[in-house]
XYZ file of C-alpha atoms in Angstrom:
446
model
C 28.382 -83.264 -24.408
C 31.187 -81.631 -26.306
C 30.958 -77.738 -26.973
C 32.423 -77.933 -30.297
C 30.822 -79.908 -33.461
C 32.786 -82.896 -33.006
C 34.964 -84.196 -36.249
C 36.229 -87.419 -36.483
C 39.737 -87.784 -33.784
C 41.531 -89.934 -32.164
C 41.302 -89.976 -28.670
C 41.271 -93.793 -27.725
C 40.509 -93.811 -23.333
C 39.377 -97.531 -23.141
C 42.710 -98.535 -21.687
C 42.967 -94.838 -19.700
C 39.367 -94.596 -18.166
C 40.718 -91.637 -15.455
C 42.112 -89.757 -18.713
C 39.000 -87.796 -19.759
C 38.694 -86.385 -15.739
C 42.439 -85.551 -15.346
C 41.727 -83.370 -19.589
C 39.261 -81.645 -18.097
C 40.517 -80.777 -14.851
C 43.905 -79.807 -17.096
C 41.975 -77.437 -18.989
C 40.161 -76.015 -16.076
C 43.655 -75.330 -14.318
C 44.744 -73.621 -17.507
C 42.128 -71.149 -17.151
C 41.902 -70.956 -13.310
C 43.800 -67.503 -13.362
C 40.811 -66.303 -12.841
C 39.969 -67.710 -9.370
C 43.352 -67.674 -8.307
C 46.503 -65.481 -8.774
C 49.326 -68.348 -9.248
C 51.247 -70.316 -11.706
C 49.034 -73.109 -11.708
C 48.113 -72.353 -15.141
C 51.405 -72.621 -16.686
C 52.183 -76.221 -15.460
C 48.617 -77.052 -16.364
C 49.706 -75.977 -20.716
C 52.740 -77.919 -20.315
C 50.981 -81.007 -19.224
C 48.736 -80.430 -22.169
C 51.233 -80.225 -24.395
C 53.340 -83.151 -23.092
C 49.990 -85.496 -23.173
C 49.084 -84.476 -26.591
C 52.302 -84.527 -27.999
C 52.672 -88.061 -26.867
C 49.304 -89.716 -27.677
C 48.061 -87.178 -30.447
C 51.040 -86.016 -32.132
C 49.016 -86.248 -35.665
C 46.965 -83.705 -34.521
C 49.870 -81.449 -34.470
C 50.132 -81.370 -38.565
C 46.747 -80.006 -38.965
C 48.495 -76.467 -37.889
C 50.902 -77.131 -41.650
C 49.825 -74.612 -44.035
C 47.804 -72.355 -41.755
C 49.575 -68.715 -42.087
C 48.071 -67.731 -38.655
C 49.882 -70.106 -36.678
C 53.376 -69.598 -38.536
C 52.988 -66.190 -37.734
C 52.880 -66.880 -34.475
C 55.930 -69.088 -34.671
C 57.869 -65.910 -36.719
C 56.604 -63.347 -33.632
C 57.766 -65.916 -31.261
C 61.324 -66.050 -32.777
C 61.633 -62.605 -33.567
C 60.527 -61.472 -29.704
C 62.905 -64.116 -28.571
C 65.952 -62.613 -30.998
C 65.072 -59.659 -30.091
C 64.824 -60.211 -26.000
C 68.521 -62.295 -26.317
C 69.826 -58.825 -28.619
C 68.357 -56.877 -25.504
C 70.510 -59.242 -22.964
C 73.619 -59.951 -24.631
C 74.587 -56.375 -26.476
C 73.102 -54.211 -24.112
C 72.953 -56.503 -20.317
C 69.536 -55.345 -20.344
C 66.850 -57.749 -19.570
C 63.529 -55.108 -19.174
C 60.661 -56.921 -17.235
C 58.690 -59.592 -18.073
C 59.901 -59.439 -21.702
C 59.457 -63.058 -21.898
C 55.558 -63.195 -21.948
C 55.485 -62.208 -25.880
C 57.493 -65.474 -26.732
C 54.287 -66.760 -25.504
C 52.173 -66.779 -28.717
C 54.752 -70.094 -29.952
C 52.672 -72.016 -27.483
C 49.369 -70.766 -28.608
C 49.533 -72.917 -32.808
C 50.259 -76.019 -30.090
C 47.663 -75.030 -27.457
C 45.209 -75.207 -30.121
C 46.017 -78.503 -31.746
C 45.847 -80.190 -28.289
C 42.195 -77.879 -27.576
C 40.951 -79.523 -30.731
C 42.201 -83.333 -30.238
C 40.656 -82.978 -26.587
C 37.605 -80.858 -27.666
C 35.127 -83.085 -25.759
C 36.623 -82.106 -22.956
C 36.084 -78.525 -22.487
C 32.574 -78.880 -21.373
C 32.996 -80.290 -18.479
C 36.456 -78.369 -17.739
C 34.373 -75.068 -17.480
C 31.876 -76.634 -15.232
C 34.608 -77.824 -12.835
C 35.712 -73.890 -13.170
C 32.154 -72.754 -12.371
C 31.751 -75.366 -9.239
C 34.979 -73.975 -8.050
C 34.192 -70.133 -8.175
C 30.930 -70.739 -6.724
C 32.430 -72.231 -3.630
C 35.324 -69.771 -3.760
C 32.932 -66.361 -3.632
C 31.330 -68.157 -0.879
C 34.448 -68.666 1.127
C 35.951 -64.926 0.274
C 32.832 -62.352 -0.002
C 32.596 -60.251 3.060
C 29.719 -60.050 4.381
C 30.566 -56.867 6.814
C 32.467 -54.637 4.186
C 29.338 -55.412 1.467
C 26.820 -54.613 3.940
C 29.009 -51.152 4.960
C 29.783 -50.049 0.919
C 33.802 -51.254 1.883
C 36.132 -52.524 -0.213
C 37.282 -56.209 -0.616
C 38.758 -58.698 -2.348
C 36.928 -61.593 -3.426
C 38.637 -65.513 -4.733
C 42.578 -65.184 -4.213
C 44.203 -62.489 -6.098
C 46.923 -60.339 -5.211
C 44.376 -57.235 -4.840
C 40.748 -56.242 -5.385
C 41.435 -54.796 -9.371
C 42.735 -58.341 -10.398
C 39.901 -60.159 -8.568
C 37.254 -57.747 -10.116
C 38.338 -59.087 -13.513
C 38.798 -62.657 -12.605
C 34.610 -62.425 -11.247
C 33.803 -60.361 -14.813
C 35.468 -63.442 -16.611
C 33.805 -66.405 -14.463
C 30.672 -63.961 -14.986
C 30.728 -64.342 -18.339
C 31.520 -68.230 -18.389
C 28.747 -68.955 -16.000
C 26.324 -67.128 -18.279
C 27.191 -69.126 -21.541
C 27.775 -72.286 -19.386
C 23.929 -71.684 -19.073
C 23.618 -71.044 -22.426
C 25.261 -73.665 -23.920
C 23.226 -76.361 -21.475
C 20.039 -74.413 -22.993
C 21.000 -75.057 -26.450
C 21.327 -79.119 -25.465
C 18.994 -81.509 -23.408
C 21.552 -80.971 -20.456
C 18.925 -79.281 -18.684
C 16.176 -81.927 -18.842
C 18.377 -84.023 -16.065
C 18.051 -83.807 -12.855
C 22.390 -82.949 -12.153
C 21.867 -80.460 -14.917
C 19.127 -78.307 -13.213
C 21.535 -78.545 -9.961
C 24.234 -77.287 -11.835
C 22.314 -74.837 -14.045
C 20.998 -73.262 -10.676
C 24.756 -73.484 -9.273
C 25.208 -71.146 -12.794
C 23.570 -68.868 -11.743
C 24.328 -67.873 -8.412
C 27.723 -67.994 -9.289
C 26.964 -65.184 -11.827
C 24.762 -63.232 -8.930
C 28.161 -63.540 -6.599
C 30.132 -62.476 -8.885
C 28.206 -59.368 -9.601
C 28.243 -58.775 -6.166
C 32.515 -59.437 -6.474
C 32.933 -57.094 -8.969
C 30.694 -54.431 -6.764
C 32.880 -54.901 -3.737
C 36.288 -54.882 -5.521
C 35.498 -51.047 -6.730
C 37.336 -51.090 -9.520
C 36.457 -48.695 -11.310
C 37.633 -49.798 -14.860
C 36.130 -53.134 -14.484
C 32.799 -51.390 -13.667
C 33.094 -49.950 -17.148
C 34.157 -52.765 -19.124
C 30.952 -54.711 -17.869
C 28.626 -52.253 -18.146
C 29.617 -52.164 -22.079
C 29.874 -56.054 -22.155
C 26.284 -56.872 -19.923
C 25.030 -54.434 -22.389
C 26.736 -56.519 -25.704
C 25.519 -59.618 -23.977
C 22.106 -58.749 -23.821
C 21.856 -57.350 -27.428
C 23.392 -60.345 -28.786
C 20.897 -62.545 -26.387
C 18.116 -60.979 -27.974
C 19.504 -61.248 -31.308
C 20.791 -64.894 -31.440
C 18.512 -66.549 -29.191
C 15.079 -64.476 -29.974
C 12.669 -62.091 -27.955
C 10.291 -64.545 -26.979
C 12.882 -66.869 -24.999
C 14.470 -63.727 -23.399
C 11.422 -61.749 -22.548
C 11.096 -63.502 -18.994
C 15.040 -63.849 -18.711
C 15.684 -59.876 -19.753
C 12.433 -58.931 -17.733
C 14.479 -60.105 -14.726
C 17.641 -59.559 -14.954
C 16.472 -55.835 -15.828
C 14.641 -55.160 -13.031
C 17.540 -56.581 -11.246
C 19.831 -54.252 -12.283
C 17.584 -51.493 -11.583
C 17.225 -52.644 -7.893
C 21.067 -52.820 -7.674
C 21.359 -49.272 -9.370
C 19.189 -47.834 -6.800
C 20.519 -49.846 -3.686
C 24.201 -48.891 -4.461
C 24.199 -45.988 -6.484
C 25.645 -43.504 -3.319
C 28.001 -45.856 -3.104
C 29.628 -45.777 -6.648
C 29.329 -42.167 -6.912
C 31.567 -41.953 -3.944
C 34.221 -44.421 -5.626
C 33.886 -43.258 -9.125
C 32.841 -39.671 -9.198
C 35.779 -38.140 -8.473
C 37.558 -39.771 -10.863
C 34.652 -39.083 -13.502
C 35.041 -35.795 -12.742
C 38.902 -35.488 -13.125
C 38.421 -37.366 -16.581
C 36.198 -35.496 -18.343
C 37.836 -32.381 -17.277
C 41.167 -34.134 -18.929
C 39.281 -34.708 -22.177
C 37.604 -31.117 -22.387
C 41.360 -30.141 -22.035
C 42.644 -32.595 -24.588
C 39.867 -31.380 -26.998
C 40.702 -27.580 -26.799
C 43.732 -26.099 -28.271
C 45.642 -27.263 -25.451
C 47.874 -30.408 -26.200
C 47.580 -34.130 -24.462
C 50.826 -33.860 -23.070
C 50.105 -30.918 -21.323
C 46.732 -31.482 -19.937
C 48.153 -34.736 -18.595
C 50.669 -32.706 -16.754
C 47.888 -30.356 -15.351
C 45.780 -33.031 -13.901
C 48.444 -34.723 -12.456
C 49.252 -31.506 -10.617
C 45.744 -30.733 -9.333
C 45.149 -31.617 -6.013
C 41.474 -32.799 -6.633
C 42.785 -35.568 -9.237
C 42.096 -38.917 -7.695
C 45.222 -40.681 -6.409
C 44.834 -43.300 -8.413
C 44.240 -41.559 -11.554
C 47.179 -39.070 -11.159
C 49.424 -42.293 -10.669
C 48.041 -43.659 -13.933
C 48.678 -40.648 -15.881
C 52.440 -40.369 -14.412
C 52.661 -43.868 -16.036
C 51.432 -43.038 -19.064
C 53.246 -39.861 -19.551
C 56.646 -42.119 -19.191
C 54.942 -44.871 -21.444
C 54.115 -42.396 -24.283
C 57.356 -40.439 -24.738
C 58.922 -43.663 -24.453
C 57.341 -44.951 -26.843
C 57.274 -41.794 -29.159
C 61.419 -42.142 -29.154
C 60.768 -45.809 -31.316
C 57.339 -46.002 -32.355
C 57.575 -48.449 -35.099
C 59.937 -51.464 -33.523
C 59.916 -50.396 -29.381
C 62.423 -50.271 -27.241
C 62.536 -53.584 -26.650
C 64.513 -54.371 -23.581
C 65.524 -50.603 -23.362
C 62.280 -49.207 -22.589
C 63.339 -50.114 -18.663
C 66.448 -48.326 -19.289
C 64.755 -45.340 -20.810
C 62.138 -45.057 -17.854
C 64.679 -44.265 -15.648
C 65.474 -41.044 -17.222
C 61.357 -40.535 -17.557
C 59.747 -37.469 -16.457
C 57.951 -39.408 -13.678
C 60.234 -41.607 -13.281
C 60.312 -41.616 -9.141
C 56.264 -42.633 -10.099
C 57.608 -46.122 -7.913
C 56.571 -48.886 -9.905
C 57.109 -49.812 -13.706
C 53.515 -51.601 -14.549
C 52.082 -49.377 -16.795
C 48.473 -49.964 -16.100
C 47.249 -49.595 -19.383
C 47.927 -53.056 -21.714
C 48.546 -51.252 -25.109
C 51.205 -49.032 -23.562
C 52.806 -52.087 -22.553
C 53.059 -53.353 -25.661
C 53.815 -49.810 -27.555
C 56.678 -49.352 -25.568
C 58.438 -52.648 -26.228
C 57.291 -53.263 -29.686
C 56.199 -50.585 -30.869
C 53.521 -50.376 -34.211
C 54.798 -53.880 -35.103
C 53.501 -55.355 -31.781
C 50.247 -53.874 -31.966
C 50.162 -54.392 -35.775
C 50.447 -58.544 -34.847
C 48.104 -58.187 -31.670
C 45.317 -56.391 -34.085
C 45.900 -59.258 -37.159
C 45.199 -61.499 -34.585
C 42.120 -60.901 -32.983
C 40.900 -59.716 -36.522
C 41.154 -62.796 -38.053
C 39.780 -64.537 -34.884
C 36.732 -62.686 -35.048
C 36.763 -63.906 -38.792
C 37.172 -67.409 -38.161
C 35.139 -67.950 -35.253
C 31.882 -66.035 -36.828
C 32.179 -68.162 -40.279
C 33.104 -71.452 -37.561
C 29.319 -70.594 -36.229
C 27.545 -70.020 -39.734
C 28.624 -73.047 -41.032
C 27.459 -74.840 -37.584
C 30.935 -75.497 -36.754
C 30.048 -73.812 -32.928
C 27.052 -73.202 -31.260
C 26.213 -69.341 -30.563
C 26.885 -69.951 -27.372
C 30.136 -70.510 -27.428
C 30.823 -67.611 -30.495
C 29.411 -65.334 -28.096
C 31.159 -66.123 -24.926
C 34.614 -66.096 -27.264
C 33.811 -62.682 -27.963
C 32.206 -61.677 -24.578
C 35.557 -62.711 -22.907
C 37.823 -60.888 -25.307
C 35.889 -57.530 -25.380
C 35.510 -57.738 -20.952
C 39.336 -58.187 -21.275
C 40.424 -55.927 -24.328
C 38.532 -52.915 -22.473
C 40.362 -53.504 -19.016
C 43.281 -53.632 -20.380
C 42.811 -50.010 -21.002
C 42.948 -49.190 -17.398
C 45.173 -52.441 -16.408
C 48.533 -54.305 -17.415
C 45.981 -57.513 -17.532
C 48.360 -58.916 -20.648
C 51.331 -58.768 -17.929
C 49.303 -60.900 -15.433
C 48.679 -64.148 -14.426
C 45.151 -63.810 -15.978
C 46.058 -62.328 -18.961
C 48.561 -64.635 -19.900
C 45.953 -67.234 -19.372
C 43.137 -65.440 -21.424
C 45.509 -64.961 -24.249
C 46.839 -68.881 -24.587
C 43.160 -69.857 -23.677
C 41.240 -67.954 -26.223
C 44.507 -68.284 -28.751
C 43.721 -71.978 -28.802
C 40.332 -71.938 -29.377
C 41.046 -69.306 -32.518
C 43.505 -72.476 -33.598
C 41.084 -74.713 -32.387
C 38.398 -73.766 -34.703
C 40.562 -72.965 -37.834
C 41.467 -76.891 -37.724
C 37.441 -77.517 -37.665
C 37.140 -74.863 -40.378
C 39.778 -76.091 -42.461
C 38.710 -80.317 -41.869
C 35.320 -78.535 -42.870
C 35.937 -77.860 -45.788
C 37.657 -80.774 -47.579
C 34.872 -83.425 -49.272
C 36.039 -86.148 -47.573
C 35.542 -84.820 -43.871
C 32.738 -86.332 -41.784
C 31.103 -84.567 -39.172
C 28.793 -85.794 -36.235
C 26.269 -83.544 -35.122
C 26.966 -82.103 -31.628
């Protein structure tokens, strides 16, 4: 059962019956960042690419005439001009400078998405199998029971595994979702996997408890609450009254049972941050009350480490803030005011960005996930998507955007993932959009 409205392509497997299996699993590698911390995901796009460019090259001129992906061929050249500029004039090659030459794969991503759109279905529930039997192979038991800290799936540290569990959260939900909205839960496999669903979601609830991060606890909170409006909204109050009922009291049993627990992780740090925004509020200025709280001894390490970071990030970024520093910025921290902080992630994605491209970066970044919003809202009135899938595009991107407040996601394994993932399916759906809407397109109901 294909997620998106399925129009008319070419995708001949009579002679390839192992094809459609080795798609999906593809796709599910491209997006298995979120299980596990490697490069999998990059070999998994370029075998994507390679396949579709040699059995669905057509496909590959519906992105002609589409200004969204030829801007993402002009940022592409221009952040590759500009990184070569960066290594040739000035022998400096920053760090990871490469990752925003990234969005020219995204236009091709998205042409290969739509010509194996059937696919995807299935990809994501080979994604779900595997983080269900991946929680149950990493969650400790012990350092749950005694309010510890872990690391659940394979990730480098708890903060990156905390997001990888909100993301397969999220897809396990609208997995659910989407099988609702189609007669996949009528079969007997589908009711095994639908209740597979949903204790992956439990686990990873309990994954994103144990990691104690503290910024994923806030993105969720905001998402769980946009996921239940929306819920309510799209799918009605009678079919989420029993759902909502219990899931609510849920969350009230889990407030309750680990409240102590959070306060102990997150209070201090609470605390120290709405003391920095009184500050920030007053007459005093930013800069400043950033300096005091990294000087007071009751300021969270981790916090005080983020706001050394951000100092550095800011005045760098305030010496260029319409192009960036491009390569330079590494140069420049070294002169920083915290610039013995010991490590040059930024922990805070927009900073990363300011301080290489400055107003421009975040000028294309915004564009982008404007007109994505744009396109994949008017995909779903004109029945191009389900809501399920509308809603887990936009569940996935808000979870991500709002870590990436507290986190370099963009600069991980994850992020660059999320961004060529959801990238495509923006491409993905302006091809449907734009097949749509000429006379002679046919369409066959999903």
């Amino acid at each position: 059962m294909p997620i998106l409205k399925r129009i008319p392509g070419p995708m001949n497997l009579q002679q390839m019956p192992y094809l459609p299996l080795i798609i999906s699993l593809s796709w599910a590698f491209l997006a298995s960042a979120m299980l596990l911390e490697s490069d999998l995901y990059r070999y998994a796009a370029i075998a994507l690419l390679v396949f579709c460019w040699t059995l669905h090259r057509t496909d590959f001129h519906h992105l002609k005439g589409d200004w969204l992906a030829q801007l993402c061929f002009v940022w592409a050249l221009y952040a590759f001009l500009r990184f070569a500029w960066g290594i040739v004039v000035y022998g400096e090659k920053g760090a990871s400078e490469w990752l925003y030459i990234f969005p020219l794969l995204i236009p091709c991503l998205g042409a290969c998405l739509y010509a194996t759109r059937d696919r995807l279905f299935a990809a994501v529930t080979f994604l779900m199998v595997a983080g269900f039997l991946g929680l149950l192979l990493t969650l400790d038991i012990s350092a749950l029971v005694h309010g510890e800290r872990f690391s659940p799936l394979y990730h480098h540290n708890p903060i990156h595994a905390a997001v990888g569990c909100g993301l397969l959260f999220i897809s396990s939900v609208y997995w659910l979702a989407f099988a609702a909205e189609t007669t996949i839960l009528k079969t007997t496999g589908g009711k095994v996997l639908a209740t597979m669903a949903i204790m992956t979601a439990l686990l990873c609830l309990v994954g994103i408890f144990g990691a104690k991060s503290k910024g994923v606890w806030l993105a969720f909170s905001i998402v769980f609450g946009f996921m239940s409006i929306t819920a309510v909204v799209h799918y009605g109050r009678r079919h989420m009254l029993v759902p909502g009922a219990i899931a609510l009291l849920l969350c009230v049993l889990a407030a309750v049972v680990t409240f102590d627990n959070i306060k102990h992780y997150a209070g201090p740090t609470v605390v120290a941050a709405l003391r920095l925004s009184e500050q920030a509020m007053s007459q005093e200025e930013i800069e400043k009350a950033m300096a005091n709280s990294v000087s007071k001894a009751d300021t969270p390490e981790s916090m005080r480490e983020r706001l050394m970071l951000w100092t550095n990030a800011v005045d760098i970024f305030l010496d260029s803030p319409v192009i960036g520093s491009g390569n330079l910025w590494l140069a420049k921290w070294r002169n920083a005011k915290y610039a013995n902080v010991g490590y040059t992630l930024i922990h805070n994605g927009y900073l990363e960005i300011l301080v290489r491209h400055g107003l421009l970066g975040m000028a294309m970044l915004l564009i982008f996930v404007a007109t994505a919003a744009y396109r994949i809202r008017l995909a779903w009135k004109r029945g191009l998507i389900p809501s399920s899938l509308m809603l887990y595009l936009f569940s996935m991107s808000l979870f991500f955007f709002i870590t990436m407040a507290s986190n370099s996601n963009n600069r991980l394994a994850i992020g660059e993932s999320f961004f060529l993932l959801a990238g495509a399916a923006v491409l993905a759906i302006s091809i449907m959009l734009r097949a749509d809407a000429r006379p002679s397109a046919q369409t066959i109901p999903a």
